[in-house]
C-alpha cells in the first residue's frame, strides 16, 4: 500500500498583520477599478469601430460612384448630361412640347 507523501505535513495558519491585509485589499480594489475602466474603454472602442465601419462603407459606395462617373466622362451622353444639368445648356436640335389646356 502506497502512502501519501504529503500526509505528514501539517498546515499552521497564522494571523497576518493589518498592513498586509490593507495592501491586499487595496490591490484587489485597484484591480477591480482597472478592469471596469478597461471594460468601459473596450465598449467605447467597439462603438467607434462600428461607426468607422459604417463610414468606410459609405466612402466605398461614393468611391464606386465617382469611379463610374470618371469612366463615363468621355462619352457623348455624359457631355450632354453635364452641359444640360450643370451648365444649363440646351441641344439646339431638341424639340420641346408643352401641354395645352
PDB file of N, CA and C in Angstrom:
ATOM      1  N   UNK A   1       0.835  -1.172   0.000  1.00  0.00           N
ATOM      2  CA  UNK A   1       0.000   0.000   0.000  1.00  0.00           C
ATOM      3  C   UNK A   1       0.890   1.249   0.000  1.00  0.00           C
ATOM      4  N   UNK A   2       0.551   2.198  -0.907  1.00  0.00           N
ATOM      5  CA  UNK A   2       1.345   3.416  -1.019  1.00  0.00           C
ATOM      6  C   UNK A   2       0.877   4.433   0.001  1.00  0.00           C
ATOM      7  N   UNK A   3       1.816   5.142   0.520  1.00  0.00           N
ATOM      8  CA  UNK A   3       1.482   6.190   1.478  1.00  0.00           C
ATOM      9  C   UNK A   3       1.552   7.537   0.769  1.00  0.00           C
ATOM     10  N   UNK A   4       0.707   8.422   1.177  1.00  0.00           N
ATOM     11  CA  UNK A   4       0.693   9.773   0.635  1.00  0.00           C
ATOM     12  C   UNK A   4       1.879  10.528   1.215  1.00  0.00           C
ATOM     13  N   UNK A   5       2.771  11.057   0.348  1.00  0.00           N
ATOM     14  CA  UNK A   5       3.950  11.738   0.882  1.00  0.00           C
ATOM     15  C   UNK A   5       3.622  13.047   1.578  1.00  0.00           C
ATOM     16  N   UNK A   6       2.453  13.589   1.317  1.00  0.00           N
ATOM     17  CA  UNK A   6       2.072  14.846   1.954  1.00  0.00           C
ATOM     18  C   UNK A   6       1.263  14.637   3.225  1.00  0.00           C
ATOM     19  N   UNK A   7       1.064  13.411   3.627  1.00  0.00           N
ATOM     20  CA  UNK A   7       0.223  13.124   4.788  1.00  0.00           C
ATOM     21  C   UNK A   7       0.841  13.629   6.083  1.00  0.00           C
ATOM     22  N   UNK A   8       2.134  13.685   6.175  1.00  0.00           N
ATOM     23  CA  UNK A   8       2.767  14.101   7.420  1.00  0.00           C
ATOM     24  C   UNK A   8       2.964  15.617   7.525  1.00  0.00           C
ATOM     25  N   UNK A   9       2.543  16.389   6.486  1.00  0.00           N
ATOM     26  CA  UNK A   9       2.674  17.844   6.515  1.00  0.00           C
ATOM     27  C   UNK A   9       1.483  18.440   7.260  1.00  0.00           C
ATOM     28  N   UNK A  10       1.782  19.336   8.161  1.00  0.00           N
ATOM     29  CA  UNK A  10       0.748  19.998   8.948  1.00  0.00           C
ATOM     30  C   UNK A  10       0.749  21.489   8.616  1.00  0.00           C
ATOM     31  N   UNK A  11      -0.409  22.009   8.230  1.00  0.00           N
ATOM     32  CA  UNK A  11      -0.533  23.432   7.917  1.00  0.00           C
ATOM     33  C   UNK A  11      -0.869  24.199   9.177  1.00  0.00           C
ATOM     34  N   UNK A  12      -0.179  25.302   9.355  1.00  0.00           N
ATOM     35  CA  UNK A  12      -0.427  26.168  10.502  1.00  0.00           C
ATOM     36  C   UNK A  12      -0.806  27.536   9.956  1.00  0.00           C
ATOM     37  N   UNK A  13      -1.976  27.988  10.323  1.00  0.00           N
ATOM     38  CA  UNK A  13      -2.441  29.292   9.885  1.00  0.00           C
ATOM     39  C   UNK A  13      -2.042  30.333  10.909  1.00  0.00           C
ATOM     40  N   UNK A  14      -1.454  31.399  10.418  1.00  0.00           N
ATOM     41  CA  UNK A  14      -1.075  32.492  11.295  1.00  0.00           C
ATOM     42  C   UNK A  14      -1.862  33.735  10.888  1.00  0.00           C
ATOM     43  N   UNK A  15      -2.084  34.575  11.828  1.00  0.00           N
ATOM     44  CA  UNK A  15      -2.756  35.838  11.523  1.00  0.00           C
ATOM     45  C   UNK A  15      -1.750  36.767  10.852  1.00  0.00           C
ATOM     46  N   UNK A  16      -2.216  37.426   9.798  1.00  0.00           N
ATOM     47  CA  UNK A  16      -1.326  38.366   9.120  1.00  0.00           C
ATOM     48  C   UNK A  16      -1.479  39.744   9.747  1.00  0.00           C
ATOM     49  N   UNK A  17      -0.517  40.557   9.477  1.00  0.00           N
ATOM     50  CA  UNK A  17      -0.536  41.897  10.052  1.00  0.00           C
ATOM     51  C   UNK A  17      -1.589  42.751   9.343  1.00  0.00           C
ATOM     52  N   UNK A  18      -2.093  43.767  10.010  1.00  0.00           N
ATOM     53  CA  UNK A  18      -3.084  44.644   9.376  1.00  0.00           C
ATOM     54  C   UNK A  18      -2.540  45.335   8.132  1.00  0.00           C
ATOM     55  N   UNK A  19      -1.248  45.582   8.075  1.00  0.00           N
ATOM     56  CA  UNK A  19      -0.651  46.219   6.901  1.00  0.00           C
ATOM     57  C   UNK A  19      -0.776  45.321   5.673  1.00  0.00           C
ATOM     58  N   UNK A  20      -0.507  44.032   5.855  1.00  0.00           N
ATOM     59  CA  UNK A  20      -0.628  43.086   4.735  1.00  0.00           C
ATOM     60  C   UNK A  20      -2.079  43.006   4.281  1.00  0.00           C
ATOM     61  N   UNK A  21      -3.005  42.987   5.223  1.00  0.00           N
ATOM     62  CA  UNK A  21      -4.422  42.942   4.859  1.00  0.00           C
ATOM     63  C   UNK A  21      -4.822  44.186   4.072  1.00  0.00           C
ATOM     64  N   UNK A  22      -4.333  45.340   4.495  1.00  0.00           N
ATOM     65  CA  UNK A  22      -4.643  46.587   3.787  1.00  0.00           C
ATOM     66  C   UNK A  22      -4.056  46.589   2.384  1.00  0.00           C
ATOM     67  N   UNK A  23      -2.823  46.102   2.257  1.00  0.00           N
ATOM     68  CA  UNK A  23      -2.179  46.063   0.941  1.00  0.00           C
ATOM     69  C   UNK A  23      -2.949  45.142   0.007  1.00  0.00           C
ATOM     70  N   UNK A  24      -3.357  43.982   0.499  1.00  0.00           N
ATOM     71  CA  UNK A  24      -4.127  43.045  -0.329  1.00  0.00           C
ATOM     72  C   UNK A  24      -5.467  43.657  -0.712  1.00  0.00           C
ATOM     73  N   UNK A  25      -6.133  44.291   0.217  1.00  0.00           N
ATOM     74  CA  UNK A  25      -7.428  44.916  -0.059  1.00  0.00           C
ATOM     75  C   UNK A  25      -7.302  46.036  -1.088  1.00  0.00           C
ATOM     76  N   UNK A  26      -6.295  46.888  -0.924  1.00  0.00           N
ATOM     77  CA  UNK A  26      -6.078  47.978  -1.872  1.00  0.00           C
ATOM     78  C   UNK A  26      -5.756  47.415  -3.262  1.00  0.00           C
ATOM     79  N   UNK A  27      -4.961  46.366  -3.307  1.00  0.00           N
ATOM     80  CA  UNK A  27      -4.627  45.735  -4.595  1.00  0.00           C
ATOM     81  C   UNK A  27      -5.870  45.187  -5.272  1.00  0.00           C
ATOM     82  N   UNK A  28      -6.735  44.542  -4.512  1.00  0.00           N
ATOM     83  CA  UNK A  28      -7.973  43.988  -5.086  1.00  0.00           C
ATOM     84  C   UNK A  28      -8.876  45.111  -5.583  1.00  0.00           C
ATOM     85  N   UNK A  29      -9.020  46.162  -4.807  1.00  0.00           N
ATOM     86  CA  UNK A  29      -9.887  47.286  -5.209  1.00  0.00           C
ATOM     87  C   UNK A  29      -9.342  47.962  -6.458  1.00  0.00           C
ATOM     88  N   UNK A  30      -8.049  48.231  -6.492  1.00  0.00           N
ATOM     89  CA  UNK A  30      -7.460  48.885  -7.666  1.00  0.00           C
ATOM     90  C   UNK A  30      -7.558  48.000  -8.909  1.00  0.00           C
ATOM     91  N   UNK A  31      -7.390  46.700  -8.735  1.00  0.00           N
ATOM     92  CA  UNK A  31      -7.524  45.782  -9.878  1.00  0.00           C
ATOM     93  C   UNK A  31      -8.945  45.785 -10.410  1.00  0.00           C
ATOM     94  N   UNK A  32      -9.904  45.809  -9.495  1.00  0.00           N
ATOM     95  CA  UNK A  32     -11.311  45.847  -9.912  1.00  0.00           C
ATOM     96  C   UNK A  32     -11.625  47.139 -10.664  1.00  0.00           C
ATOM     97  N   UNK A  33     -11.148  48.250 -10.153  1.00  0.00           N
ATOM     98  CA  UNK A  33     -11.373  49.539 -10.822  1.00  0.00           C
ATOM     99  C   UNK A  33     -10.715  49.545 -12.201  1.00  0.00           C
ATOM    100  N   UNK A  34      -9.515  48.989 -12.290  1.00  0.00           N
ATOM    101  CA  UNK A  34      -8.821  48.942 -13.579  1.00  0.00           C
ATOM    102  C   UNK A  34      -9.587  48.071 -14.572  1.00  0.00           C
ATOM    103  N   UNK A  35     -10.111  46.940 -14.121  1.00  0.00           N
ATOM    104  CA  UNK A  35     -10.883  46.070 -15.013  1.00  0.00           C
ATOM    105  C   UNK A  35     -12.164  46.747 -15.494  1.00  0.00           C
ATOM    106  N   UNK A  36     -12.815  47.473 -14.613  1.00  0.00           N
ATOM    107  CA  UNK A  36     -14.034  48.193 -15.010  1.00  0.00           C
ATOM    108  C   UNK A  36     -13.693  49.282 -16.031  1.00  0.00           C
ATOM    109  N   UNK A  37     -12.600  49.995 -15.797  1.00  0.00           N
ATOM    110  CA  UNK A  37     -12.188  51.041 -16.744  1.00  0.00           C
ATOM    111  C   UNK A  37     -11.850  50.432 -18.099  1.00  0.00           C
ATOM    112  N   UNK A  38     -11.185  49.290 -18.101  1.00  0.00           N
ATOM    113  CA  UNK A  38     -10.861  48.630 -19.371  1.00  0.00           C
ATOM    114  C   UNK A  38     -12.119  48.161 -20.099  1.00  0.00           C
ATOM    115  N   UNK A  39     -13.079  47.653 -19.354  1.00  0.00           N
ATOM    116  CA  UNK A  39     -14.329  47.204 -19.979  1.00  0.00           C
ATOM    117  C   UNK A  39     -15.061  48.377 -20.622  1.00  0.00           C
ATOM    118  N   UNK A  40     -15.101  49.511 -19.936  1.00  0.00           N
ATOM    119  CA  UNK A  40     -15.746  50.709 -20.493  1.00  0.00           C
ATOM    120  C   UNK A  40     -15.001  51.177 -21.739  1.00  0.00           C
ATOM    121  N   UNK A  41     -13.684  51.138 -21.688  1.00  0.00           N
ATOM    122  CA  UNK A  41     -12.877  51.534 -22.842  1.00  0.00           C
ATOM    123  C   UNK A  41     -13.120  50.607 -24.028  1.00  0.00           C
ATOM    124  N   UNK A  42     -13.219  49.325 -23.770  1.00  0.00           N
ATOM    125  CA  UNK A  42     -13.470  48.355 -24.847  1.00  0.00           C
ATOM    126  C   UNK A  42     -14.834  48.611 -25.484  1.00  0.00           C
ATOM    127  N   UNK A  43     -15.851  48.852 -24.669  1.00  0.00           N
ATOM    128  CA  UNK A  43     -17.185  49.117 -25.211  1.00  0.00           C
ATOM    129  C   UNK A  43     -17.196  50.397 -26.039  1.00  0.00           C
ATOM    130  N   UNK A  44     -16.484  51.404 -25.582  1.00  0.00           N
ATOM    131  CA  UNK A  44     -16.397  52.658 -26.331  1.00  0.00           C
ATOM    132  C   UNK A  44     -15.696  52.431 -27.668  1.00  0.00           C
ATOM    133  N   UNK A  45     -14.625  51.666 -27.642  1.00  0.00           N
ATOM    134  CA  UNK A  45     -13.893  51.386 -28.880  1.00  0.00           C
ATOM    135  C   UNK A  45     -14.726  50.562 -29.853  1.00  0.00           C
ATOM    136  N   UNK A  46     -15.550  49.666 -29.336  1.00  0.00           N
ATOM    137  CA  UNK A  46     -16.433  48.885 -30.218  1.00  0.00           C
ATOM    138  C   UNK A  46     -17.443  49.800 -30.902  1.00  0.00           C
ATOM    139  N   UNK A  47     -17.968  50.774 -30.169  1.00  0.00           N
ATOM    140  CA  UNK A  47     -18.893  51.740 -30.771  1.00  0.00           C
ATOM    141  C   UNK A  47     -18.215  52.563 -31.845  1.00  0.00           C
ATOM    142  N   UNK A  48     -16.993  53.002 -31.565  1.00  0.00           N
ATOM    143  CA  UNK A  48     -16.246  53.761 -32.565  1.00  0.00           C
ATOM    144  C   UNK A  48     -15.941  52.896 -33.780  1.00  0.00           C
ATOM    145  N   UNK A  49     -15.646  51.619 -33.555  1.00  0.00           N
ATOM    146  CA  UNK A  49     -15.354  50.717 -34.663  1.00  0.00           C
ATOM    147  C   UNK A  49     -16.581  50.569 -35.563  1.00  0.00           C
ATOM    148  N   UNK A  50     -17.759  50.432 -34.952  1.00  0.00           N
ATOM    149  CA  UNK A  50     -18.987  50.312 -35.747  1.00  0.00           C
ATOM    150  C   UNK A  50     -19.226  51.578 -36.562  1.00  0.00           C
ATOM    151  N   UNK A  51     -18.999  52.736 -35.951  1.00  0.00           N
ATOM    152  CA  UNK A  51     -19.165  53.997 -36.677  1.00  0.00           C
ATOM    153  C   UNK A  51     -18.186  54.098 -37.843  1.00  0.00           C
ATOM    154  N   UNK A  52     -16.952  53.701 -37.598  1.00  0.00           N
ATOM    155  CA  UNK A  52     -15.944  53.772 -38.662  1.00  0.00           C
ATOM    156  C   UNK A  52     -16.238  52.781 -39.786  1.00  0.00           C
ATOM    157  N   UNK A  53     -16.770  51.615 -39.443  1.00  0.00           N
ATOM    158  CA  UNK A  53     -17.130  50.654 -40.491  1.00  0.00           C
ATOM    159  C   UNK A  53     -18.259  51.190 -41.358  1.00  0.00           C
ATOM    160  N   UNK A  54     -19.227  51.844 -40.733  1.00  0.00           N
ATOM    161  CA  UNK A  54     -20.321  52.450 -41.495  1.00  0.00           C
ATOM    162  C   UNK A  54     -19.791  53.559 -42.395  1.00  0.00           C
ATOM    163  N   UNK A  55     -18.912  54.384 -41.856  1.00  0.00           N
ATOM    164  CA  UNK A  55     -18.320  55.464 -42.640  1.00  0.00           C
ATOM    165  C   UNK A  55     -17.496  54.898 -43.795  1.00  0.00           C
ATOM    166  N   UNK A  56     -16.759  53.827 -43.551  1.00  0.00           N
ATOM    167  CA  UNK A  56     -15.958  53.202 -44.607  1.00  0.00           C
ATOM    168  C   UNK A  56     -16.855  52.650 -45.712  1.00  0.00           C
ATOM    169  N   UNK A  57     -17.978  52.050 -45.335  1.00  0.00           N
ATOM    170  CA  UNK A  57     -18.910  51.524 -46.339  1.00  0.00           C
ATOM    171  C   UNK A  57     -19.488  52.653 -47.185  1.00  0.00           C
ATOM    172  N   UNK A  58     -19.818  53.776 -46.540  1.00  0.00           N
ATOM    173  CA  UNK A  58     -20.345  54.926 -47.287  1.00  0.00           C
ATOM    174  C   UNK A  58     -19.292  55.486 -48.239  1.00  0.00           C
ATOM    175  N   UNK A  59     -18.047  55.558 -47.775  1.00  0.00           N
ATOM    176  CA  UNK A  59     -16.973  56.072 -48.629  1.00  0.00           C
ATOM    177  C   UNK A  59     -16.686  55.126 -49.791  1.00  0.00           C
ATOM    178  N   UNK A  60     -16.789  53.829 -49.554  1.00  0.00           N
ATOM    179  CA  UNK A  60     -16.599  52.871 -50.645  1.00  0.00           C
ATOM    180  C   UNK A  60     -17.691  53.024 -51.695  1.00  0.00           C
ATOM    181  N   UNK A  61     -18.932  53.242 -51.243  1.00  0.00           N
ATOM    182  CA  UNK A  61     -20.030  53.452 -52.187  1.00  0.00           C
ATOM    183  C   UNK A  61     -19.800  54.726 -52.990  1.00  0.00           C
ATOM    184  N   UNK A  62     -19.382  55.791 -52.315  1.00  0.00           N
ATOM    185  CA  UNK A  62     -19.103  57.048 -53.008  1.00  0.00           C
ATOM    186  C   UNK A  62     -17.940  56.878 -53.987  1.00  0.00           C
ATOM    187  N   UNK A  63     -16.939  56.102 -53.598  1.00  0.00           N
ATOM    188  CA  UNK A  63     -15.799  55.846 -54.468  1.00  0.00           C
ATOM    189  C   UNK A  63     -16.232  55.086 -55.728  1.00  0.00           C
ATOM    190  N   UNK A  64     -17.115  54.089 -55.548  1.00  0.00           N
ATOM    191  CA  UNK A  64     -17.620  53.358 -56.727  1.00  0.00           C
ATOM    192  C   UNK A  64     -18.390  54.296 -57.656  1.00  0.00           C
ATOM    193  N   UNK A  65     -19.191  55.183 -57.067  1.00  0.00           N
ATOM    194  CA  UNK A  65     -19.970  56.134 -57.867  1.00  0.00           C
ATOM    195  C   UNK A  65     -19.046  57.083 -58.633  1.00  0.00           C
ATOM    196  N   UNK A  66     -18.030  57.593 -57.948  1.00  0.00           N
ATOM    197  CA  UNK A  66     -17.090  58.506 -58.616  1.00  0.00           C
ATOM    198  C   UNK A  66     -16.284  57.788 -59.689  1.00  0.00           C
ATOM    199  N   UNK A  67     -15.901  56.544 -59.421  1.00  0.00           N
ATOM    200  CA  UNK A  67     -15.161  55.765 -60.426  1.00  0.00           C
ATOM    201  C   UNK A  67     -16.017  55.554 -61.673  1.00  0.00           C
ATOM    202  N   UNK A  68     -17.305  55.297 -61.462  1.00  0.00           N
ATOM    203  CA  UNK A  68     -18.224  55.126 -62.592  1.00  0.00           C
ATOM    204  C   UNK A  68     -18.361  56.433 -63.371  1.00  0.00           C
ATOM    205  N   UNK A  69     -18.466  57.553 -62.640  1.00  0.00           N
ATOM    206  CA  UNK A  69     -18.577  58.841 -63.314  1.00  0.00           C
ATOM    207  C   UNK A  69     -17.313  59.159 -64.108  1.00  0.00           C
ATOM    208  N   UNK A  70     -16.163  58.827 -63.560  1.00  0.00           N
ATOM    209  CA  UNK A  70     -14.903  59.074 -64.274  1.00  0.00           C
ATOM    210  C   UNK A  70     -14.833  58.230 -65.533  1.00  0.00           C
ATOM    211  N   UNK A  71     -15.292  56.997 -65.447  1.00  0.00           N
ATOM    212  CA  UNK A  71     -15.259  56.109 -66.618  1.00  0.00           C
ATOM    213  C   UNK A  71     -16.193  56.621 -67.716  1.00  0.00           C
ATOM    214  N   UNK A  72     -17.274  57.291 -67.328  1.00  0.00           N
ATOM    215  CA  UNK A  72     -18.248  57.773 -68.306  1.00  0.00           C
ATOM    216  C   UNK A  72     -17.932  59.177 -68.827  1.00  0.00           C
ATOM    217  N   UNK A  73     -16.893  59.825 -68.338  1.00  0.00           N
ATOM    218  CA  UNK A  73     -16.639  61.218 -68.699  1.00  0.00           C
ATOM    219  C   UNK A  73     -16.433  61.448 -70.198  1.00  0.00           C
ATOM    220  N   UNK A  74     -15.829  60.537 -70.884  1.00  0.00           N
ATOM    221  CA  UNK A  74     -15.540  60.768 -72.291  1.00  0.00           C
ATOM    222  C   UNK A  74     -16.695  60.472 -73.225  1.00  0.00           C
ATOM    223  N   UNK A  75     -17.808  59.959 -72.739  1.00  0.00           N
ATOM    224  CA  UNK A  75     -18.913  59.583 -73.615  1.00  0.00           C
ATOM    225  C   UNK A  75     -19.760  60.799 -73.969  1.00  0.00           C
ATOM    226  N   UNK A  76     -20.457  60.692 -75.071  1.00  0.00           N
ATOM    227  CA  UNK A  76     -21.325  61.775 -75.543  1.00  0.00           C
ATOM    228  C   UNK A  76     -22.465  62.011 -74.558  1.00  0.00           C
ATOM    229  N   UNK A  77     -22.986  60.925 -73.998  1.00  0.00           N
ATOM    230  CA  UNK A  77     -24.090  61.062 -73.053  1.00  0.00           C
ATOM    231  C   UNK A  77     -23.671  61.871 -71.828  1.00  0.00           C
ATOM    232  N   UNK A  78     -22.454  61.626 -71.345  1.00  0.00           N
ATOM    233  CA  UNK A  78     -22.014  62.356 -70.154  1.00  0.00           C
ATOM    234  C   UNK A  78     -21.770  63.825 -70.480  1.00  0.00           C
ATOM    235  N   UNK A  79     -21.261  64.115 -71.679  1.00  0.00           N
ATOM    236  CA  UNK A  79     -21.051  65.509 -72.074  1.00  0.00           C
ATOM    237  C   UNK A  79     -22.399  66.230 -72.165  1.00  0.00           C
ATOM    238  N   UNK A  80     -23.402  65.573 -72.739  1.00  0.00           N
ATOM    239  CA  UNK A  80     -24.736  66.175 -72.831  1.00  0.00           C
ATOM    240  C   UNK A  80     -25.341  66.372 -71.443  1.00  0.00           C
ATOM    241  N   UNK A  81     -25.178  65.376 -70.581  1.00  0.00           N
ATOM    242  CA  UNK A  81     -25.736  65.466 -69.225  1.00  0.00           C
ATOM    243  C   UNK A  81     -25.094  66.613 -68.450  1.00  0.00           C
ATOM    244  N   UNK A  82     -23.774  66.740 -68.535  1.00  0.00           N
ATOM    245  CA  UNK A  82     -23.082  67.820 -67.832  1.00  0.00           C
ATOM    246  C   UNK A  82     -23.496  69.175 -68.402  1.00  0.00           C
ATOM    247  N   UNK A  83     -23.582  69.266 -69.728  1.00  0.00           N
ATOM    248  CA  UNK A  83     -23.967  70.534 -70.357  1.00  0.00           C
ATOM    249  C   UNK A  83     -25.384  70.931 -69.959  1.00  0.00           C
ATOM    250  N   UNK A  84     -26.276  69.971 -69.868  1.00  0.00           N
ATOM    251  CA  UNK A  84     -27.669  70.272 -69.538  1.00  0.00           C
ATOM    252  C   UNK A  84     -27.849  70.558 -68.051  1.00  0.00           C
ATOM    253  N   UNK A  85     -27.361  69.646 -67.192  1.00  0.00           N
ATOM    254  CA  UNK A  85     -27.634  69.760 -65.761  1.00  0.00           C
ATOM    255  C   UNK A  85     -26.770  70.799 -65.062  1.00  0.00           C
ATOM    256  N   UNK A  86     -25.508  70.838 -65.391  1.00  0.00           N
ATOM    257  CA  UNK A  86     -24.602  71.707 -64.647  1.00  0.00           C
ATOM    258  C   UNK A  86     -24.420  73.081 -65.296  1.00  0.00           C
ATOM    259  N   UNK A  87     -24.494  73.140 -66.619  1.00  0.00           N
ATOM    260  CA  UNK A  87     -24.244  74.406 -67.297  1.00  0.00           C
ATOM    261  C   UNK A  87     -25.526  75.054 -67.832  1.00  0.00           C
ATOM    262  N   UNK A  88     -26.628  74.314 -67.825  1.00  0.00           N
ATOM    263  CA  UNK A  88     -27.896  74.868 -68.286  1.00  0.00           C
ATOM    264  C   UNK A  88     -27.974  75.024 -69.796  1.00  0.00           C
ATOM    265  N   UNK A  89     -27.148  74.339 -70.529  1.00  0.00           N
ATOM    266  CA  UNK A  89     -27.164  74.435 -71.988  1.00  0.00           C
ATOM    267  C   UNK A  89     -28.216  73.491 -72.563  1.00  0.00           C
ATOM    268  N   UNK A  90     -28.694  73.829 -73.759  1.00  0.00           N
ATOM    269  CA  UNK A  90     -29.720  73.028 -74.413  1.00  0.00           C
ATOM    270  C   UNK A  90     -29.234  72.654 -75.800  1.00  0.00           C
ATOM    271  N   UNK A  91     -29.483  71.418 -76.178  1.00  0.00           N
ATOM    272  CA  UNK A  91     -29.125  70.943 -77.510  1.00  0.00           C
ATOM    273  C   UNK A  91     -30.006  71.682 -78.527  1.00  0.00           C
ATOM    274  N   UNK A  92     -29.389  72.319 -79.540  1.00  0.00           N
ATOM    275  CA  UNK A  92     -30.200  73.091 -80.498  1.00  0.00           C
ATOM    276  C   UNK A  92     -31.132  72.212 -81.323  1.00  0.00           C
ATOM    277  N   UNK A  93     -30.874  70.940 -81.435  1.00  0.00           N
ATOM    278  CA  UNK A  93     -31.735  70.049 -82.211  1.00  0.00           C
ATOM    279  C   UNK A  93     -32.863  69.459 -81.364  1.00  0.00           C
ATOM    280  N   UNK A  94     -32.964  69.832 -80.103  1.00  0.00           N
ATOM    281  CA  UNK A  94     -34.009  69.289 -79.224  1.00  0.00           C
ATOM    282  C   UNK A  94     -35.332  69.970 -79.513  1.00  0.00           C
ATOM    283  N   UNK A  95     -36.378  69.217 -79.370  1.00  0.00           N
ATOM    284  CA  UNK A  95     -37.717  69.766 -79.526  1.00  0.00           C
ATOM    285  C   UNK A  95     -38.430  69.658 -78.174  1.00  0.00           C
ATOM    286  N   UNK A  96     -39.103  70.734 -77.804  1.00  0.00           N
ATOM    287  CA  UNK A  96     -39.819  70.760 -76.524  1.00  0.00           C
ATOM    288  C   UNK A  96     -41.303  70.851 -76.783  1.00  0.00           C
ATOM    289  N   UNK A  97     -42.041  70.148 -76.019  1.00  0.00           N
ATOM    290  CA  UNK A  97     -43.503  70.169 -76.128  1.00  0.00           C
ATOM    291  C   UNK A  97     -44.062  70.623 -74.779  1.00  0.00           C
ATOM    292  N   UNK A  98     -45.031  71.505 -74.858  1.00  0.00           N
ATOM    293  CA  UNK A  98     -45.715  71.934 -73.647  1.00  0.00           C
ATOM    294  C   UNK A  98     -47.170  71.530 -73.761  1.00  0.00           C
ATOM    295  N   UNK A  99     -47.710  70.946 -72.723  1.00  0.00           N
ATOM    296  CA  UNK A  99     -49.121  70.526 -72.784  1.00  0.00           C
ATOM    297  C   UNK A  99     -50.040  71.746 -72.821  1.00  0.00           C
ATOM    298  N   UNK A 100     -51.122  71.641 -73.591  1.00  0.00           N
ATOM    299  CA  UNK A 100     -52.083  72.757 -73.655  1.00  0.00           C
ATOM    300  C   UNK A 100     -53.332  72.352 -72.868  1.00  0.00           C
ATOM    301  N   UNK A 101     -54.004  73.374 -72.385  1.00  0.00           N
ATOM    302  CA  UNK A 101     -55.212  73.120 -71.603  1.00  0.00           C
ATOM    303  C   UNK A 101     -56.407  72.979 -72.469  1.00  0.00           C
TER     304      UNK A 101
END
